[in-house]
């Protein structure tokens, strides 16, 4: 990932941090979880669980909108050059921690379970 300060490809995820999941730009209070890079196998399952939880919440609305955007982001990253990255800076984890194909499959599966339409743009 590229550093917003020195503009070099020197940003890496911290060993532990928080992942935020947003669907159509909205996040539930429970739409985040702690990650630990030592347990990578659990991260994809946690993402899938949070997407399903969010979709069930969306399905309870009277006027449901199709799922258009799914963002998996974190601000827990560090620059190898020692740059101070602002806490407001968010980095996408697609194709870094979980593949776009995996997320697309999760979205399709869970949207079908919850009866939501999908017009996905990842």
mmCIF file of C-alpha atoms in Angstrom:
data_model
loop_
_atom_site.group_PDB
_atom_site.id
_atom_site.type_symbol
_atom_site.label_atom_id
_atom_site.label_comp_id
_atom_site.label_asym_id
_atom_site.label_seq_id
_atom_site.Cartn_x
_atom_site.Cartn_y
_atom_site.Cartn_z
ATOM 1 C CA UNK A 1 0.000 0.000 0.000
ATOM 2 C CA UNK A 2 1.132 3.535 -0.672
ATOM 3 C CA UNK A 3 1.988 5.963 2.114
ATOM 4 C CA UNK A 4 0.001 9.236 1.915
ATOM 5 C CA UNK A 5 3.004 11.151 3.319
ATOM 6 C CA UNK A 6 6.085 9.909 1.432
ATOM 7 C CA UNK A 7 4.128 8.421 -1.525
ATOM 8 C CA UNK A 8 6.172 5.221 -1.560
ATOM 9 C CA UNK A 9 4.905 1.671 -1.485
ATOM 10 C CA UNK A 10 5.983 1.199 2.130
ATOM 11 C CA UNK A 11 2.760 0.838 4.139
ATOM 12 C CA UNK A 12 1.987 -2.490 5.817
ATOM 13 C CA UNK A 13 -0.691 -3.643 8.231
ATOM 14 C CA UNK A 14 0.112 -3.623 11.906
ATOM 15 C CA UNK A 15 0.242 -7.045 13.574
ATOM 16 C CA UNK A 16 -3.053 -6.347 15.383
ATOM 17 C CA UNK A 17 -5.812 -3.854 14.712
ATOM 18 C CA UNK A 18 -9.438 -3.211 13.830
ATOM 19 C CA UNK A 19 -11.196 -3.992 10.555
ATOM 20 C CA UNK A 20 -14.284 -1.952 9.610
ATOM 21 C CA UNK A 21 -16.924 -3.264 7.197
ATOM 22 C CA UNK A 22 -19.148 -0.784 5.381
ATOM 23 C CA UNK A 23 -21.990 -1.708 3.047
ATOM 24 C CA UNK A 24 -23.276 1.050 0.754
ATOM 25 C CA UNK A 25 -21.277 3.496 2.862
ATOM 26 C CA UNK A 26 -23.013 2.522 6.104
ATOM 27 C CA UNK A 27 -21.565 0.723 9.086
ATOM 28 C CA UNK A 28 -23.359 -0.891 11.992
ATOM 29 C CA UNK A 29 -21.991 -0.336 15.475
ATOM 30 C CA UNK A 30 -21.010 -3.998 15.409
ATOM 31 C CA UNK A 31 -19.527 -3.726 11.901
ATOM 32 C CA UNK A 32 -15.944 -3.951 13.122
ATOM 33 C CA UNK A 33 -13.755 -6.548 14.739
ATOM 34 C CA UNK A 34 -10.220 -7.038 15.992
ATOM 35 C CA UNK A 35 -7.773 -8.865 13.777
ATOM 36 C CA UNK A 36 -4.472 -10.574 14.465
ATOM 37 C CA UNK A 37 -2.273 -11.366 11.473
ATOM 38 C CA UNK A 38 -1.030 -14.497 13.229
ATOM 39 C CA UNK A 39 -4.556 -15.923 12.817
ATOM 40 C CA UNK A 40 -5.218 -15.103 9.160
ATOM 41 C CA UNK A 41 -7.573 -18.060 8.703
ATOM 42 C CA UNK A 42 -10.056 -16.505 11.146
ATOM 43 C CA UNK A 43 -10.116 -13.126 9.400
ATOM 44 C CA UNK A 44 -12.030 -14.275 6.285
ATOM 45 C CA UNK A 45 -14.595 -16.064 8.467
ATOM 46 C CA UNK A 46 -15.037 -12.955 10.644
ATOM 47 C CA UNK A 47 -15.543 -10.802 7.542
ATOM 48 C CA UNK A 48 -18.138 -13.243 6.230
ATOM 49 C CA UNK A 49 -19.964 -13.255 9.586
ATOM 50 C CA UNK A 50 -20.046 -9.443 9.739
ATOM 51 C CA UNK A 51 -21.320 -9.165 6.158
ATOM 52 C CA UNK A 52 -24.125 -11.630 6.949
ATOM 53 C CA UNK A 53 -24.990 -9.706 10.121
ATOM 54 C CA UNK A 54 -25.120 -6.443 8.167
ATOM 55 C CA UNK A 55 -27.280 -7.971 5.422
ATOM 56 C CA UNK A 56 -29.764 -9.338 7.962
ATOM 57 C CA UNK A 57 -30.006 -5.838 9.416
ATOM 58 C CA UNK A 58 -30.519 -4.333 5.927
ATOM 59 C CA UNK A 59 -33.188 -6.942 5.108
ATOM 60 C CA UNK A 60 -35.234 -5.721 8.083
ATOM 61 C CA UNK A 61 -35.733 -2.300 6.421
ATOM 62 C CA UNK A 62 -39.003 -1.535 4.637
ATOM 63 C CA UNK A 63 -37.298 0.001 1.599
ATOM 64 C CA UNK A 64 -34.240 -2.118 0.942
ATOM 65 C CA UNK A 65 -31.652 -0.874 -1.505
ATOM 66 C CA UNK A 66 -29.477 -3.201 -3.564
ATOM 67 C CA UNK A 67 -25.988 -3.922 -2.277
ATOM 68 C CA UNK A 68 -23.728 -1.740 -4.411
ATOM 69 C CA UNK A 69 -20.549 -1.245 -2.374
ATOM 70 C CA UNK A 70 -18.755 -3.318 0.242
ATOM 71 C CA UNK A 71 -15.693 -1.727 1.817
ATOM 72 C CA UNK A 72 -13.321 -3.572 4.116
ATOM 73 C CA UNK A 73 -10.966 -1.013 5.606
ATOM 74 C CA UNK A 74 -8.577 -0.316 8.461
ATOM 75 C CA UNK A 75 -6.529 2.574 9.772
ATOM 76 C CA UNK A 76 -4.092 0.246 11.553
ATOM 77 C CA UNK A 77 -1.143 0.485 9.205
ATOM 78 C CA UNK A 78 2.429 1.695 9.483
ATOM 79 C CA UNK A 79 4.975 3.079 7.055
ATOM 80 C CA UNK A 80 8.407 1.442 6.838
ATOM 81 C CA UNK A 81 9.883 4.939 6.475
ATOM 82 C CA UNK A 82 8.500 6.019 9.852
ATOM 83 C CA UNK A 83 5.928 8.458 8.491
ATOM 84 C CA UNK A 84 3.165 9.515 10.876
ATOM 85 C CA UNK A 85 -0.001 8.256 9.194
ATOM 86 C CA UNK A 86 -3.109 10.163 10.364
ATOM 87 C CA UNK A 87 -5.717 8.080 12.193
ATOM 88 C CA UNK A 88 -8.334 9.336 9.756
ATOM 89 C CA UNK A 89 -6.492 7.637 6.859
ATOM 90 C CA UNK A 90 -8.244 4.404 5.863
ATOM 91 C CA UNK A 91 -6.729 1.628 3.770
ATOM 92 C CA UNK A 92 -8.704 -0.934 1.788
ATOM 93 C CA UNK A 93 -7.912 -4.537 2.653
ATOM 94 C CA UNK A 94 -9.301 -5.981 -0.579
ATOM 95 C CA UNK A 95 -6.597 -8.041 -2.268
ATOM 96 C CA UNK A 96 -4.301 -7.485 0.717
ATOM 97 C CA UNK A 97 -5.944 -9.536 3.435
ATOM 98 C CA UNK A 98 -8.881 -11.026 1.550
ATOM 99 C CA UNK A 99 -9.339 -11.334 -2.199
ATOM 100 C CA UNK A 100 -11.963 -9.430 -4.144
ATOM 101 C CA UNK A 101 -13.238 -12.745 -5.486
ATOM 102 C CA UNK A 102 -13.757 -14.093 -1.947
ATOM 103 C CA UNK A 103 -15.661 -10.981 -0.880
ATOM 104 C CA UNK A 104 -17.780 -11.054 -4.038
ATOM 105 C CA UNK A 105 -18.692 -14.699 -3.308
ATOM 106 C CA UNK A 106 -19.538 -13.858 0.325
ATOM 107 C CA UNK A 107 -21.752 -10.972 -0.778
ATOM 108 C CA UNK A 108 -23.579 -13.060 -3.397
ATOM 109 C CA UNK A 109 -24.169 -15.923 -0.953
ATOM 110 C CA UNK A 110 -25.335 -13.820 1.987
ATOM 111 C CA UNK A 111 -27.450 -11.460 -0.131
ATOM 112 C CA UNK A 112 -29.293 -14.458 -1.541
ATOM 113 C CA UNK A 113 -29.856 -15.810 1.990
ATOM 114 C CA UNK A 114 -31.296 -12.460 3.116
ATOM 115 C CA UNK A 115 -33.296 -11.752 -0.036
ATOM 116 C CA UNK A 116 -31.317 -8.660 -1.031
ATOM 117 C CA UNK A 117 -30.561 -7.518 -4.576
ATOM 118 C CA UNK A 118 -26.922 -7.148 -5.576
ATOM 119 C CA UNK A 119 -25.506 -4.589 -7.986
ATOM 120 C CA UNK A 120 -21.961 -4.899 -6.705
ATOM 121 C CA UNK A 121 -19.166 -2.525 -7.585
ATOM 122 C CA UNK A 122 -15.989 -3.592 -5.780
#
